[in-house]
Amino acid sequence: MIAFYGMGLLGSNFVRALRRHGEDVKVWNRTAAKAAALEPLGAKVVSDPAEAARGAQRIHLTLSDDAAVDDVLERARPGFAQGAIIVDHTTTSPKGVVARVARWTERGFVFVHAPVFMGPQNALESTGLMLVSGDPKRIDAVKSSLEKMTGTLLNLGPRVDKAAAFKLLGNLYLMSLTTGLAEMFALGKALGIPASEAATLFQHFNPGATISARVKRMLEAKFASPSWELSMARKDARLMIDAASEAGVPLAILPAIAKRMDAVIAEGHGNEDWTILAKDALE
């Protein structure tokens, strides 16, 4: 028996996949209607977190944040069976993970944090990427079960909060990418280029292909032989900001990037590769 807490888009599709694989699942959600929608699939819906945990060998959570995880686990605790394994897929703070691992270990339970880079469709199809980290014996106890829930299970090693940290790293990049696209569409608006037309740039231009080389340059601090001088990048940023300003279109992130460029140029790095913007983070 599996207990699953949190029937949002991700959790509900995890449950659908588990039921398709023949697993017995009890489900609980703060909003009962979301859990009730899974009843026709054979999931057992309960209104009490402790009741959901009774008889379950594994406890899974896909909740909103640290506070929600701690609250639900405390409410469910009276129903925990001896030897039950807790698997939390929630995006939480690394600090919170460290505290939960210590707390539940002291209470005699295995706690594994397994955040995901998965959308609802991935959860339904058991594809995408799931991260884990921590005590190898604890990971081994759930490895085969977690592998069935995802396309790739990435073990990041024994540091208990490393999966939580990598999840935040990945989400930061996704936020930066999405905001960058929004900024590009805003500049397109200022230049009279509709977003649908601006998007066609990526039919020919693949900036993702440059990531590995760019990361390598940053990590090796090879800034002295520029492929794009920082001063020239700053000039381009000025052209973009001026065009948006003249059209009355606000830009959210480029002014902050330009400010960072100005600071690094003032330190004497204008003729170096623009990736030197990362120098402080790499020291």
PDB file of C-alpha atoms in Angstrom:
ATOM      1  CA  MET A   1       0.000   0.000   0.000  1.00  0.00           C
ATOM      2  CA  ILE A   2       1.165   3.508  -0.877  1.00  0.00           C
ATOM      3  CA  ALA A   3      -0.088   6.715   0.738  1.00  0.00           C
ATOM      4  CA  PHE A   4       0.036   9.812  -1.458  1.00  0.00           C
ATOM      5  CA  TYR A   5      -0.469  13.344  -0.160  1.00  0.00           C
ATOM      6  CA  GLY A   6      -1.116  16.304  -2.447  1.00  0.00           C
ATOM      7  CA  MET A   7      -3.370  15.789  -5.448  1.00  0.00           C
ATOM      8  CA  GLY A   8      -2.341  18.743  -7.548  1.00  0.00           C
ATOM      9  CA  LEU A   9      -1.434  18.343 -11.210  1.00  0.00           C
ATOM     10  CA  LEU A  10       1.741  16.415 -10.429  1.00  0.00           C
ATOM     11  CA  GLY A  11       0.547  14.291  -7.537  1.00  0.00           C
ATOM     12  CA  SER A  12      -2.716  13.259  -9.162  1.00  0.00           C
ATOM     13  CA  ASN A  13      -0.927  12.063 -12.287  1.00  0.00           C
ATOM     14  CA  PHE A  14       1.620  10.167 -10.201  1.00  0.00           C
ATOM     15  CA  VAL A  15      -1.340   8.382  -8.632  1.00  0.00           C
ATOM     16  CA  ARG A  16      -2.906   7.674 -12.026  1.00  0.00           C
ATOM     17  CA  ALA A  17       0.356   6.072 -13.149  1.00  0.00           C
ATOM     18  CA  LEU A  18       0.660   4.044  -9.947  1.00  0.00           C
ATOM     19  CA  ARG A  19      -2.878   2.737 -10.352  1.00  0.00           C
ATOM     20  CA  ARG A  20      -2.169   1.858 -13.963  1.00  0.00           C
ATOM     21  CA  HIS A  21       0.737  -0.233 -12.688  1.00  0.00           C
ATOM     22  CA  GLY A  22      -1.567  -2.014 -10.262  1.00  0.00           C
ATOM     23  CA  GLU A  23      -0.430  -0.315  -7.039  1.00  0.00           C
ATOM     24  CA  ASP A  24      -2.861   0.086  -4.137  1.00  0.00           C
ATOM     25  CA  VAL A  25      -2.933   3.787  -3.258  1.00  0.00           C
ATOM     26  CA  LYS A  26      -4.611   5.831  -0.545  1.00  0.00           C
ATOM     27  CA  VAL A  27      -4.864   9.537  -1.359  1.00  0.00           C
ATOM     28  CA  TRP A  28      -5.375  12.658   0.710  1.00  0.00           C
ATOM     29  CA  ASN A  29      -5.675  16.299  -0.276  1.00  0.00           C
ATOM     30  CA  ARG A  30      -6.646  19.448   1.595  1.00  0.00           C
ATOM     31  CA  THR A  31      -9.261  20.088  -1.085  1.00  0.00           C
ATOM     32  CA  ALA A  32     -11.193  16.829  -0.961  1.00  0.00           C
ATOM     33  CA  ALA A  33     -12.654  17.158  -4.471  1.00  0.00           C
ATOM     34  CA  LYS A  34      -9.198  16.806  -6.051  1.00  0.00           C
ATOM     35  CA  ALA A  35      -8.690  13.500  -4.269  1.00  0.00           C
ATOM     36  CA  ALA A  36     -12.238  12.330  -5.042  1.00  0.00           C
ATOM     37  CA  ALA A  37     -11.530  12.661  -8.767  1.00  0.00           C
ATOM     38  CA  LEU A  38      -9.160   9.685  -8.449  1.00  0.00           C
ATOM     39  CA  GLU A  39     -11.683   7.381  -6.798  1.00  0.00           C
ATOM     40  CA  PRO A  40     -13.069   6.048 -10.118  1.00  0.00           C
ATOM     41  CA  LEU A  41      -9.516   4.875 -10.908  1.00  0.00           C
ATOM     42  CA  GLY A  42      -9.437   2.727  -7.783  1.00  0.00           C
ATOM     43  CA  ALA A  43      -7.567   5.033  -5.446  1.00  0.00           C
ATOM     44  CA  LYS A  44      -8.902   4.975  -1.900  1.00  0.00           C
ATOM     45  CA  VAL A  45      -9.799   8.504  -0.817  1.00  0.00           C
ATOM     46  CA  VAL A  46      -9.533   9.385   2.879  1.00  0.00           C
ATOM     47  CA  SER A  47     -10.257  12.588   4.751  1.00  0.00           C
ATOM     48  CA  ASP A  48      -7.675  12.155   7.508  1.00  0.00           C
ATOM     49  CA  PRO A  49      -3.881  12.183   6.886  1.00  0.00           C
ATOM     50  CA  ALA A  50      -3.265   9.585   9.612  1.00  0.00           C
ATOM     51  CA  GLU A  51      -5.822   7.225   8.081  1.00  0.00           C
ATOM     52  CA  ALA A  52      -4.105   7.530   4.702  1.00  0.00           C
ATOM     53  CA  ALA A  53      -0.838   6.376   6.272  1.00  0.00           C
ATOM     54  CA  ARG A  54      -2.246   3.295   8.022  1.00  0.00           C
ATOM     55  CA  GLY A  55      -0.939   0.160   6.364  1.00  0.00           C
ATOM     56  CA  ALA A  56       1.233   2.070   3.876  1.00  0.00           C
ATOM     57  CA  GLN A  57       4.803   0.941   3.272  1.00  0.00           C
ATOM     58  CA  ARG A  58       5.634   4.139   1.389  1.00  0.00           C
ATOM     59  CA  ILE A  59       4.482   7.690   2.003  1.00  0.00           C
ATOM     60  CA  HIS A  60       4.733  10.097  -0.967  1.00  0.00           C
ATOM     61  CA  LEU A  61       4.215  13.857  -0.856  1.00  0.00           C
ATOM     62  CA  THR A  62       3.818  16.478  -3.584  1.00  0.00           C
ATOM     63  CA  LEU A  63       2.909  19.585  -1.617  1.00  0.00           C
ATOM     64  CA  SER A  64       3.550  23.315  -1.816  1.00  0.00           C
ATOM     65  CA  ASP A  65       6.441  24.098   0.516  1.00  0.00           C
ATOM     66  CA  ASP A  66       8.381  23.214   3.676  1.00  0.00           C
ATOM     67  CA  ALA A  67       5.599  24.271   6.029  1.00  0.00           C
ATOM     68  CA  ALA A  68       3.009  22.149   4.226  1.00  0.00           C
ATOM     69  CA  VAL A  69       5.289  19.089   4.253  1.00  0.00           C
ATOM     70  CA  ASP A  70       5.968  19.405   7.986  1.00  0.00           C
ATOM     71  CA  ASP A  71       2.307  19.992   8.789  1.00  0.00           C
ATOM     72  CA  VAL A  72       1.004  17.030   6.800  1.00  0.00           C
ATOM     73  CA  LEU A  73       3.685  14.666   8.086  1.00  0.00           C
ATOM     74  CA  GLU A  74       2.904  15.549  11.697  1.00  0.00           C
ATOM     75  CA  ARG A  75      -0.803  15.005  11.085  1.00  0.00           C
ATOM     76  CA  ALA A  76      -0.103  11.702   9.345  1.00  0.00           C
ATOM     77  CA  ARG A  77       2.433  10.448  11.881  1.00  0.00           C
ATOM     78  CA  PRO A  78      -0.054   8.591  14.150  1.00  0.00           C
ATOM     79  CA  GLY A  79      -0.851   6.290  11.242  1.00  0.00           C
ATOM     80  CA  PHE A  80       2.715   5.485  10.184  1.00  0.00           C
ATOM     81  CA  ALA A  81       3.556   1.807  10.121  1.00  0.00           C
ATOM     82  CA  GLN A  82       6.841   0.601  11.563  1.00  0.00           C
ATOM     83  CA  GLY A  83       9.490   0.799   8.830  1.00  0.00           C
ATOM     84  CA  ALA A  84       7.471   3.058   6.524  1.00  0.00           C
ATOM     85  CA  ILE A  85       9.543   5.066   4.041  1.00  0.00           C
ATOM     86  CA  ILE A  86       8.766   8.740   3.448  1.00  0.00           C
ATOM     87  CA  VAL A  87       9.478  10.092  -0.052  1.00  0.00           C
ATOM     88  CA  ASP A  88       9.005  13.821  -0.507  1.00  0.00           C
ATOM     89  CA  HIS A  89       8.844  15.148  -4.087  1.00  0.00           C
ATOM     90  CA  THR A  90       8.087  18.719  -2.990  1.00  0.00           C
ATOM     91  CA  THR A  91      10.427  21.541  -3.977  1.00  0.00           C
ATOM     92  CA  THR A  92      11.660  22.642  -0.557  1.00  0.00           C
ATOM     93  CA  SER A  93      14.623  24.398   1.009  1.00  0.00           C
ATOM     94  CA  PRO A  94      17.880  22.464   1.472  1.00  0.00           C
ATOM     95  CA  LYS A  95      17.846  23.548   5.120  1.00  0.00           C
ATOM     96  CA  GLY A  96      14.377  22.071   5.541  1.00  0.00           C
ATOM     97  CA  VAL A  97      15.485  18.762   4.050  1.00  0.00           C
ATOM     98  CA  VAL A  98      18.425  18.501   6.459  1.00  0.00           C
ATOM     99  CA  ALA A  99      16.083  19.100   9.394  1.00  0.00           C
ATOM    100  CA  ARG A 100      13.499  16.580   8.187  1.00  0.00           C
ATOM    101  CA  VAL A 101      16.058  13.846   7.559  1.00  0.00           C
ATOM    102  CA  ALA A 102      17.414  14.297  11.099  1.00  0.00           C
ATOM    103  CA  ARG A 103      13.946  14.490  12.680  1.00  0.00           C
ATOM    104  CA  TRP A 104      12.504  11.429  10.999  1.00  0.00           C
ATOM    105  CA  THR A 105      15.687   9.399  11.429  1.00  0.00           C
ATOM    106  CA  GLU A 106      15.502  10.070  15.167  1.00  0.00           C
ATOM    107  CA  ARG A 107      11.908   8.850  15.091  1.00  0.00           C
ATOM    108  CA  GLY A 108      12.928   5.639  13.361  1.00  0.00           C
ATOM    109  CA  PHE A 109      11.769   6.353   9.806  1.00  0.00           C
ATOM    110  CA  VAL A 110      13.558   6.682   6.479  1.00  0.00           C
ATOM    111  CA  PHE A 111      13.083  10.080   4.825  1.00  0.00           C
ATOM    112  CA  VAL A 112      14.183  10.561   1.205  1.00  0.00           C
ATOM    113  CA  HIS A 113      13.894  13.819  -0.702  1.00  0.00           C
ATOM    114  CA  ALA A 114      13.213  13.209  -4.398  1.00  0.00           C
ATOM    115  CA  PRO A 115      12.321  16.460  -6.185  1.00  0.00           C
ATOM    116  CA  VAL A 116      11.558  16.320  -9.888  1.00  0.00           C
ATOM    117  CA  PHE A 117      11.981  18.140 -13.158  1.00  0.00           C
ATOM    118  CA  MET A 118       8.677  16.816 -14.458  1.00  0.00           C
ATOM    119  CA  GLY A 119       5.423  18.239 -15.689  1.00  0.00           C
ATOM    120  CA  PRO A 120       2.030  16.585 -15.169  1.00  0.00           C
ATOM    121  CA  GLN A 121       2.348  14.634 -18.424  1.00  0.00           C
ATOM    122  CA  ASN A 122       5.734  13.292 -17.327  1.00  0.00           C
ATOM    123  CA  ALA A 123       4.209  12.092 -14.056  1.00  0.00           C
ATOM    124  CA  LEU A 124       1.444  10.331 -15.977  1.00  0.00           C
ATOM    125  CA  GLU A 125       3.850   8.725 -18.441  1.00  0.00           C
ATOM    126  CA  SER A 126       6.623   8.003 -15.897  1.00  0.00           C
ATOM    127  CA  THR A 127       9.116  10.092 -17.855  1.00  0.00           C
ATOM    128  CA  GLY A 128      11.226  13.125 -16.999  1.00  0.00           C
ATOM    129  CA  LEU A 129      13.920  13.495 -14.334  1.00  0.00           C
ATOM    130  CA  MET A 130      13.794  12.713 -10.618  1.00  0.00           C
ATOM    131  CA  LEU A 131      16.615  13.677  -8.255  1.00  0.00           C
ATOM    132  CA  VAL A 132      17.691  11.932  -5.049  1.00  0.00           C
ATOM    133  CA  SER A 133      20.531  12.308  -2.585  1.00  0.00           C
ATOM    134  CA  GLY A 134      21.450  11.044   0.845  1.00  0.00           C
ATOM    135  CA  ASP A 135      22.488   7.847   2.579  1.00  0.00           C
ATOM    136  CA  PRO A 136      23.114   5.196  -0.117  1.00  0.00           C
ATOM    137  CA  LYS A 137      21.275   2.533   1.906  1.00  0.00           C
ATOM    138  CA  ARG A 138      18.191   4.726   2.079  1.00  0.00           C
ATOM    139  CA  ILE A 139      18.340   5.418  -1.637  1.00  0.00           C
ATOM    140  CA  ASP A 140      18.713   1.702  -2.357  1.00  0.00           C
ATOM    141  CA  ALA A 141      15.562   1.017  -0.311  1.00  0.00           C
ATOM    142  CA  VAL A 142      13.429   3.052  -2.727  1.00  0.00           C
ATOM    143  CA  LYS A 143      15.482   3.037  -5.918  1.00  0.00           C
ATOM    144  CA  SER A 144      13.509   0.402  -7.810  1.00  0.00           C
ATOM    145  CA  SER A 145      10.176   1.973  -6.848  1.00  0.00           C
ATOM    146  CA  LEU A 146      11.258   5.476  -7.843  1.00  0.00           C
ATOM    147  CA  GLU A 147      12.732   4.302 -11.137  1.00  0.00           C
ATOM    148  CA  LYS A 148       9.257   3.122 -12.139  1.00  0.00           C
ATOM    149  CA  MET A 149       7.910   6.639 -11.587  1.00  0.00           C
ATOM    150  CA  THR A 150      10.327   8.507 -13.854  1.00  0.00           C
ATOM    151  CA  GLY A 151      12.409   8.326 -16.998  1.00  0.00           C
ATOM    152  CA  THR A 152      15.701   9.002 -15.199  1.00  0.00           C
ATOM    153  CA  LEU A 153      16.523   8.744 -11.502  1.00  0.00           C
ATOM    154  CA  LEU A 154      19.632  10.840 -10.840  1.00  0.00           C
ATOM    155  CA  ASN A 155      21.499  10.032  -7.611  1.00  0.00           C
ATOM    156  CA  LEU A 156      23.547  13.080  -6.591  1.00  0.00           C
ATOM    157  CA  GLY A 157      25.433  11.389  -3.791  1.00  0.00           C
ATOM    158  CA  PRO A 158      25.406  11.234   0.010  1.00  0.00           C
ATOM    159  CA  ARG A 159      24.828  14.908   0.867  1.00  0.00           C
ATOM    160  CA  VAL A 160      21.208  14.836   2.044  1.00  0.00           C
ATOM    161  CA  ASP A 161      20.245  18.291   0.762  1.00  0.00           C
ATOM    162  CA  LYS A 162      21.995  18.110  -2.606  1.00  0.00           C
ATOM    163  CA  ALA A 163      18.872  17.094  -4.542  1.00  0.00           C
ATOM    164  CA  ALA A 164      17.036  20.054  -3.008  1.00  0.00           C
ATOM    165  CA  ALA A 165      19.889  22.367  -3.985  1.00  0.00           C
ATOM    166  CA  PHE A 166      20.036  21.091  -7.575  1.00  0.00           C
ATOM    167  CA  LYS A 167      16.276  21.459  -7.899  1.00  0.00           C
ATOM    168  CA  LEU A 168      16.596  25.137  -6.985  1.00  0.00           C
ATOM    169  CA  LEU A 169      19.501  25.548  -9.410  1.00  0.00           C
ATOM    170  CA  GLY A 170      17.440  24.107 -12.245  1.00  0.00           C
ATOM    171  CA  ASN A 171      14.378  26.159 -11.398  1.00  0.00           C
ATOM    172  CA  LEU A 172      16.467  29.329 -11.298  1.00  0.00           C
ATOM    173  CA  TYR A 173      17.680  28.607 -14.810  1.00  0.00           C
ATOM    174  CA  LEU A 174      14.130  27.928 -16.010  1.00  0.00           C
ATOM    175  CA  MET A 175      12.968  31.210 -14.479  1.00  0.00           C
ATOM    176  CA  SER A 176      15.842  33.067 -16.134  1.00  0.00           C
ATOM    177  CA  LEU A 177      15.101  31.413 -19.469  1.00  0.00           C
ATOM    178  CA  THR A 178      11.391  32.191 -19.347  1.00  0.00           C
ATOM    179  CA  THR A 179      11.970  35.780 -18.242  1.00  0.00           C
ATOM    180  CA  GLY A 180      14.575  36.154 -20.984  1.00  0.00           C
ATOM    181  CA  LEU A 181      12.034  35.054 -23.576  1.00  0.00           C
ATOM    182  CA  ALA A 182       9.477  37.484 -22.166  1.00  0.00           C
ATOM    183  CA  GLU A 183      12.105  40.233 -22.345  1.00  0.00           C
ATOM    184  CA  MET A 184      12.864  39.319 -25.947  1.00  0.00           C
ATOM    185  CA  PHE A 185       9.175  39.548 -26.856  1.00  0.00           C
ATOM    186  CA  ALA A 186       9.000  42.923 -25.085  1.00  0.00           C
ATOM    187  CA  LEU A 187      11.911  44.225 -27.155  1.00  0.00           C
ATOM    188  CA  GLY A 188      10.258  42.794 -30.256  1.00  0.00           C
ATOM    189  CA  LYS A 189       7.127  44.762 -29.392  1.00  0.00           C
ATOM    190  CA  ALA A 190       9.216  47.925 -29.088  1.00  0.00           C
ATOM    191  CA  LEU A 191      10.785  47.212 -32.498  1.00  0.00           C
ATOM    192  CA  GLY A 192       7.482  46.390 -34.198  1.00  0.00           C
ATOM    193  CA  ILE A 193       8.133  42.622 -34.350  1.00  0.00           C
ATOM    194  CA  PRO A 194       5.151  40.506 -33.175  1.00  0.00           C
ATOM    195  CA  ALA A 195       5.987  37.781 -30.661  1.00  0.00           C
ATOM    196  CA  SER A 196       4.911  35.057 -33.091  1.00  0.00           C
ATOM    197  CA  GLU A 197       7.366  36.381 -35.648  1.00  0.00           C
ATOM    198  CA  ALA A 198      10.159  36.953 -33.118  1.00  0.00           C
ATOM    199  CA  ALA A 199       9.812  33.313 -32.049  1.00  0.00           C
ATOM    200  CA  THR A 200      10.743  32.135 -35.533  1.00  0.00           C
ATOM    201  CA  LEU A 201      14.330  33.185 -34.749  1.00  0.00           C
ATOM    202  CA  PHE A 202      14.731  29.880 -32.919  1.00  0.00           C
ATOM    203  CA  GLN A 203      14.002  27.932 -36.080  1.00  0.00           C
ATOM    204  CA  HIS A 204      17.478  28.976 -37.167  1.00  0.00           C
ATOM    205  CA  PHE A 205      19.296  30.122 -34.012  1.00  0.00           C
ATOM    206  CA  ASN A 206      19.865  27.576 -31.221  1.00  0.00           C
ATOM    207  CA  PRO A 207      21.447  29.290 -28.215  1.00  0.00           C
ATOM    208  CA  GLY A 208      21.111  26.090 -26.200  1.00  0.00           C
ATOM    209  CA  ALA A 209      23.871  24.563 -28.288  1.00  0.00           C
ATOM    210  CA  THR A 210      26.326  27.050 -26.781  1.00  0.00           C
ATOM    211  CA  ILE A 211      25.666  26.219 -23.132  1.00  0.00           C
ATOM    212  CA  SER A 212      28.364  23.553 -22.723  1.00  0.00           C
ATOM    213  CA  ALA A 213      31.075  25.737 -24.280  1.00  0.00           C
ATOM    214  CA  ARG A 214      29.955  28.752 -22.263  1.00  0.00           C
ATOM    215  CA  VAL A 215      29.968  26.826 -18.995  1.00  0.00           C
ATOM    216  CA  LYS A 216      33.419  25.429 -19.813  1.00  0.00           C
ATOM    217  CA  ARG A 217      34.793  28.921 -20.446  1.00  0.00           C
ATOM    218  CA  MET A 218      33.340  30.184 -17.168  1.00  0.00           C
ATOM    219  CA  LEU A 219      34.625  27.280 -15.086  1.00  0.00           C
ATOM    220  CA  GLU A 220      38.089  27.546 -16.627  1.00  0.00           C
ATOM    221  CA  ALA A 221      38.009  31.374 -16.305  1.00  0.00           C
ATOM    222  CA  LYS A 222      39.138  31.783 -19.898  1.00  0.00           C
ATOM    223  CA  PHE A 223      38.125  35.407 -20.232  1.00  0.00           C
ATOM    224  CA  ALA A 224      41.263  36.849 -21.845  1.00  0.00           C
ATOM    225  CA  SER A 225      40.468  35.591 -25.383  1.00  0.00           C
ATOM    226  CA  PRO A 226      36.967  36.932 -25.955  1.00  0.00           C
ATOM    227  CA  SER A 227      34.437  35.669 -28.442  1.00  0.00           C
ATOM    228  CA  TRP A 228      32.292  38.695 -27.523  1.00  0.00           C
ATOM    229  CA  GLU A 229      33.885  41.539 -25.597  1.00  0.00           C
ATOM    230  CA  LEU A 230      31.997  42.723 -22.554  1.00  0.00           C
ATOM    231  CA  SER A 231      32.163  46.336 -23.767  1.00  0.00           C
ATOM    232  CA  MET A 232      30.503  45.330 -27.045  1.00  0.00           C
ATOM    233  CA  ALA A 233      27.828  43.364 -25.211  1.00  0.00           C
ATOM    234  CA  ARG A 234      27.187  46.466 -23.100  1.00  0.00           C
ATOM    235  CA  LYS A 235      26.818  48.525 -26.272  1.00  0.00           C
ATOM    236  CA  ASP A 236      24.193  46.104 -27.531  1.00  0.00           C
ATOM    237  CA  ALA A 237      22.400  46.277 -24.195  1.00  0.00           C
ATOM    238  CA  ARG A 238      22.309  50.068 -24.560  1.00  0.00           C
ATOM    239  CA  LEU A 239      20.748  49.756 -28.016  1.00  0.00           C
ATOM    240  CA  MET A 240      18.080  47.438 -26.640  1.00  0.00           C
ATOM    241  CA  ILE A 241      17.289  49.610 -23.615  1.00  0.00           C
ATOM    242  CA  ASP A 242      17.137  52.757 -25.758  1.00  0.00           C
ATOM    243  CA  ALA A 243      14.777  51.128 -28.277  1.00  0.00           C
ATOM    244  CA  ALA A 244      12.453  49.876 -25.543  1.00  0.00           C
ATOM    245  CA  SER A 245      12.526  53.235 -23.747  1.00  0.00           C
ATOM    246  CA  GLU A 246      11.679  55.166 -26.908  1.00  0.00           C
ATOM    247  CA  ALA A 247       8.688  52.894 -27.503  1.00  0.00           C
ATOM    248  CA  GLY A 248       7.551  53.114 -23.890  1.00  0.00           C
ATOM    249  CA  VAL A 249       7.991  49.364 -23.381  1.00  0.00           C
ATOM    250  CA  PRO A 250       9.377  48.404 -19.930  1.00  0.00           C
ATOM    251  CA  LEU A 251      12.123  45.801 -19.643  1.00  0.00           C
ATOM    252  CA  ALA A 252      12.314  43.763 -16.450  1.00  0.00           C
ATOM    253  CA  ILE A 253      15.808  42.289 -16.357  1.00  0.00           C
ATOM    254  CA  LEU A 254      18.041  43.951 -18.960  1.00  0.00           C
ATOM    255  CA  PRO A 255      18.602  47.145 -16.934  1.00  0.00           C
ATOM    256  CA  ALA A 256      19.911  44.999 -14.052  1.00  0.00           C
ATOM    257  CA  ILE A 257      22.211  43.125 -16.448  1.00  0.00           C
ATOM    258  CA  ALA A 258      23.466  46.427 -17.843  1.00  0.00           C
ATOM    259  CA  LYS A 259      24.177  47.664 -14.311  1.00  0.00           C
ATOM    260  CA  ARG A 260      26.222  44.532 -13.635  1.00  0.00           C
ATOM    261  CA  MET A 261      28.084  45.030 -16.919  1.00  0.00           C
ATOM    262  CA  ASP A 262      28.913  48.622 -15.946  1.00  0.00           C
ATOM    263  CA  ALA A 263      30.325  47.484 -12.611  1.00  0.00           C
ATOM    264  CA  VAL A 264      32.550  44.816 -14.171  1.00  0.00           C
ATOM    265  CA  ILE A 265      33.703  47.196 -16.925  1.00  0.00           C
ATOM    266  CA  ALA A 266      34.606  49.748 -14.245  1.00  0.00           C
ATOM    267  CA  GLU A 267      36.881  47.099 -12.727  1.00  0.00           C
ATOM    268  CA  GLY A 268      38.812  47.053 -16.014  1.00  0.00           C
ATOM    269  CA  HIS A 269      37.311  43.995 -17.731  1.00  0.00           C
ATOM    270  CA  GLY A 270      35.665  45.660 -20.723  1.00  0.00           C
ATOM    271  CA  ASN A 271      37.963  43.988 -23.267  1.00  0.00           C
ATOM    272  CA  GLU A 272      37.498  40.504 -21.830  1.00  0.00           C
ATOM    273  CA  ASP A 273      34.887  37.913 -22.733  1.00  0.00           C
ATOM    274  CA  TRP A 274      31.437  38.851 -21.536  1.00  0.00           C
ATOM    275  CA  THR A 275      31.156  35.620 -19.550  1.00  0.00           C
ATOM    276  CA  ILE A 276      33.373  37.357 -16.993  1.00  0.00           C
ATOM    277  CA  LEU A 277      30.076  38.609 -15.580  1.00  0.00           C
ATOM    278  CA  ALA A 278      30.139  35.330 -13.630  1.00  0.00           C
ATOM    279  CA  LYS A 279      33.549  35.926 -12.055  1.00  0.00           C
ATOM    280  CA  ASP A 280      32.321  36.789  -8.560  1.00  0.00           C
ATOM    281  CA  ALA A 281      30.152  33.666  -8.401  1.00  0.00           C
ATOM    282  CA  LEU A 282      33.126  31.505  -9.376  1.00  0.00           C
ATOM    283  CA  GLU A 283      35.642  32.876  -6.859  1.00  0.00           C
TER     284      GLU A 283
END
